[in-house]
């Protein structure tokens, strides 16, 4: 809930927030939402050159895809 609340405050542009959100969505069984958050975060992390967060998001995406 707190992570979702951070989105309107600029969190939707922060890969680390989207990474955490994807994890929380996945834990709640919201796979589609988790995949969407992870993919958005990955795109931003790659654009910023944040290799560590990008790799974390890649791993999440591979685990979430059927």
Short mmCIF file of N, CA and C in Angstrom, two decimals:
data_model
loop_
_atom_site.label_atom_id
_atom_site.label_comp_id
_atom_site.label_asym_id
_atom_site.label_seq_id
_atom_site.Cartn_x
_atom_site.Cartn_y
_atom_site.Cartn_z
N UNK A 1 0.82 -1.19 0.00
CA UNK A 1 0.00 0.00 0.00
C UNK A 1 0.87 1.26 0.00
N UNK A 2 1.92 1.27 0.80
CA UNK A 2 2.79 2.44 0.87
C UNK A 2 3.53 2.66 -0.45
N UNK A 3 3.94 1.56 -1.07
CA UNK A 3 4.66 1.69 -2.34
C UNK A 3 3.72 2.26 -3.40
N UNK A 4 2.49 1.78 -3.45
CA UNK A 4 1.52 2.33 -4.40
C UNK A 4 1.29 3.81 -4.14
N UNK A 5 1.29 4.21 -2.89
CA UNK A 5 1.08 5.61 -2.54
C UNK A 5 2.23 6.48 -3.02
N UNK A 6 3.40 5.92 -3.19
CA UNK A 6 4.56 6.68 -3.65
C UNK A 6 4.51 6.97 -5.15
N UNK A 7 3.71 6.25 -5.89
CA UNK A 7 3.66 6.44 -7.33
C UNK A 7 3.27 7.85 -7.74
N UNK A 8 2.19 8.42 -7.21
CA UNK A 8 1.84 9.78 -7.61
C UNK A 8 2.86 10.83 -7.16
N UNK A 9 3.72 10.47 -6.24
CA UNK A 9 4.73 11.42 -5.75
C UNK A 9 6.02 11.36 -6.56
N UNK A 10 5.99 10.69 -7.69
CA UNK A 10 7.17 10.59 -8.54
C UNK A 10 7.74 9.19 -8.59
N UNK A 11 7.18 8.28 -7.81
CA UNK A 11 7.69 6.91 -7.78
C UNK A 11 7.51 6.16 -9.08
N UNK A 12 6.56 6.60 -9.91
CA UNK A 12 6.35 5.91 -11.18
C UNK A 12 7.53 6.08 -12.13
N UNK A 13 8.45 6.98 -11.80
CA UNK A 13 9.65 7.20 -12.60
C UNK A 13 10.91 6.68 -11.91
N UNK A 14 10.74 5.95 -10.82
CA UNK A 14 11.88 5.44 -10.06
C UNK A 14 11.92 3.91 -10.18
N UNK A 15 12.93 3.40 -10.87
CA UNK A 15 13.01 1.95 -11.08
C UNK A 15 13.02 1.15 -9.78
N UNK A 16 13.65 1.64 -8.75
CA UNK A 16 13.70 0.90 -7.49
C UNK A 16 12.31 0.79 -6.86
N UNK A 17 11.51 1.84 -6.98
CA UNK A 17 10.13 1.80 -6.47
C UNK A 17 9.32 0.79 -7.28
N UNK A 18 9.49 0.82 -8.59
CA UNK A 18 8.76 -0.12 -9.45
C UNK A 18 9.23 -1.56 -9.21
N UNK A 19 10.49 -1.75 -8.89
CA UNK A 19 11.02 -3.07 -8.55
C UNK A 19 10.32 -3.59 -7.29
N UNK A 20 10.25 -2.77 -6.27
CA UNK A 20 9.58 -3.16 -5.02
C UNK A 20 8.09 -3.41 -5.25
N UNK A 21 7.48 -2.54 -6.04
CA UNK A 21 6.07 -2.69 -6.33
C UNK A 21 5.80 -4.01 -7.07
N UNK A 22 6.66 -4.33 -8.02
CA UNK A 22 6.51 -5.60 -8.75
C UNK A 22 6.60 -6.78 -7.79
N UNK A 23 7.52 -6.73 -6.86
CA UNK A 23 7.65 -7.80 -5.87
C UNK A 23 6.41 -7.93 -5.00
N UNK A 24 5.87 -6.81 -4.58
CA UNK A 24 4.67 -6.82 -3.75
C UNK A 24 3.45 -7.32 -4.53
N UNK A 25 3.32 -6.87 -5.77
CA UNK A 25 2.23 -7.36 -6.60
C UNK A 25 2.34 -8.87 -6.78
N UNK A 26 3.54 -9.35 -7.06
CA UNK A 26 3.74 -10.79 -7.26
C UNK A 26 3.37 -11.57 -6.00
N UNK A 27 3.77 -11.08 -4.85
CA UNK A 27 3.47 -11.75 -3.59
C UNK A 27 1.96 -11.78 -3.33
N UNK A 28 1.24 -10.79 -3.85
CA UNK A 28 -0.20 -10.73 -3.67
C UNK A 28 -0.96 -11.48 -4.77
N UNK A 29 -0.21 -12.13 -5.67
CA UNK A 29 -0.86 -12.88 -6.74
C UNK A 29 -1.30 -12.02 -7.92
N UNK A 30 -0.86 -10.78 -7.95
CA UNK A 30 -1.24 -9.85 -9.03
C UNK A 30 -0.15 -9.87 -10.11
N UNK A 31 -0.06 -11.00 -10.79
CA UNK A 31 1.03 -11.24 -11.74
C UNK A 31 1.05 -10.24 -12.88
N UNK A 32 -0.09 -9.92 -13.44
CA UNK A 32 -0.14 -8.97 -14.56
C UNK A 32 0.37 -7.60 -14.12
N UNK A 33 -0.06 -7.15 -12.95
CA UNK A 33 0.41 -5.87 -12.43
C UNK A 33 1.90 -5.92 -12.13
N UNK A 34 2.36 -7.05 -11.59
CA UNK A 34 3.77 -7.21 -11.26
C UNK A 34 4.61 -7.13 -12.53
N UNK A 35 4.18 -7.81 -13.56
CA UNK A 35 4.93 -7.80 -14.82
C UNK A 35 4.96 -6.41 -15.42
N UNK A 36 3.85 -5.70 -15.38
CA UNK A 36 3.81 -4.34 -15.91
C UNK A 36 4.73 -3.40 -15.16
N UNK A 37 4.72 -3.48 -13.84
CA UNK A 37 5.60 -2.62 -13.04
C UNK A 37 7.07 -2.94 -13.31
N UNK A 38 7.38 -4.23 -13.39
CA UNK A 38 8.76 -4.64 -13.64
C UNK A 38 9.24 -4.18 -15.02
N UNK A 39 8.39 -4.30 -16.02
CA UNK A 39 8.77 -3.88 -17.37
C UNK A 39 8.97 -2.37 -17.46
N UNK A 40 8.10 -1.60 -16.80
CA UNK A 40 8.28 -0.14 -16.77
C UNK A 40 9.58 0.22 -16.07
N UNK A 41 9.82 -0.41 -14.92
CA UNK A 41 11.05 -0.16 -14.18
C UNK A 41 12.29 -0.51 -14.96
N UNK A 42 12.25 -1.63 -15.67
CA UNK A 42 13.40 -2.06 -16.48
C UNK A 42 13.71 -1.04 -17.56
N UNK A 43 12.68 -0.57 -18.24
CA UNK A 43 12.90 0.42 -19.30
C UNK A 43 13.58 1.68 -18.75
N UNK A 44 13.12 2.14 -17.61
CA UNK A 44 13.70 3.35 -17.01
C UNK A 44 15.12 3.08 -16.52
N UNK A 45 15.32 1.92 -15.87
CA UNK A 45 16.66 1.58 -15.37
C UNK A 45 17.66 1.49 -16.52
N UNK A 46 17.26 0.89 -17.63
CA UNK A 46 18.15 0.78 -18.79
C UNK A 46 18.46 2.16 -19.35
N UNK A 47 17.45 3.00 -19.42
CA UNK A 47 17.64 4.35 -19.95
C UNK A 47 18.63 5.13 -19.08
N UNK A 48 18.58 4.91 -17.77
CA UNK A 48 19.46 5.62 -16.85
C UNK A 48 20.82 4.93 -16.67
N UNK A 49 20.96 3.74 -17.21
CA UNK A 49 22.21 3.02 -17.07
C UNK A 49 22.39 2.40 -15.69
N UNK A 50 21.29 2.10 -15.02
CA UNK A 50 21.34 1.50 -13.68
C UNK A 50 21.34 -0.02 -13.83
N UNK A 51 22.52 -0.59 -13.99
CA UNK A 51 22.66 -2.01 -14.29
C UNK A 51 22.16 -2.91 -13.17
N UNK A 52 22.38 -2.53 -11.94
CA UNK A 52 22.00 -3.38 -10.80
C UNK A 52 20.48 -3.52 -10.71
N UNK A 53 19.78 -2.42 -10.79
CA UNK A 53 18.32 -2.48 -10.71
C UNK A 53 17.77 -3.15 -11.97
N UNK A 54 18.36 -2.87 -13.12
CA UNK A 54 17.91 -3.50 -14.37
C UNK A 54 18.02 -5.02 -14.27
N UNK A 55 19.10 -5.51 -13.71
CA UNK A 55 19.28 -6.96 -13.58
C UNK A 55 18.25 -7.55 -12.62
N UNK A 56 17.98 -6.87 -11.53
CA UNK A 56 16.96 -7.33 -10.59
C UNK A 56 15.60 -7.41 -11.28
N UNK A 57 15.28 -6.42 -12.07
CA UNK A 57 14.01 -6.40 -12.77
C UNK A 57 13.96 -7.47 -13.86
N UNK A 58 15.06 -7.70 -14.56
CA UNK A 58 15.11 -8.77 -15.56
C UNK A 58 14.80 -10.12 -14.91
N UNK A 59 15.38 -10.34 -13.75
CA UNK A 59 15.14 -11.61 -13.05
C UNK A 59 13.67 -11.74 -12.65
N UNK A 60 13.09 -10.66 -12.15
CA UNK A 60 11.67 -10.68 -11.80
C UNK A 60 10.81 -11.00 -13.01
N UNK A 61 11.11 -10.34 -14.12
CA UNK A 61 10.33 -10.54 -15.34
C UNK A 61 10.43 -12.00 -15.79
N UNK A 62 11.62 -12.57 -15.75
CA UNK A 62 11.77 -13.96 -16.19
C UNK A 62 11.01 -14.92 -15.26
N UNK A 63 10.92 -14.59 -13.99
CA UNK A 63 10.18 -15.43 -13.05
C UNK A 63 8.67 -15.27 -13.22
N UNK A 64 8.24 -14.11 -13.64
CA UNK A 64 6.81 -13.82 -13.77
C UNK A 64 6.20 -14.33 -15.07
N UNK A 65 7.02 -14.41 -16.10
CA UNK A 65 6.49 -14.85 -17.40
C UNK A 65 6.21 -16.34 -17.36
N UNK A 66 5.08 -16.73 -17.94
CA UNK A 66 4.71 -18.17 -17.94
C UNK A 66 5.63 -19.00 -18.81
#
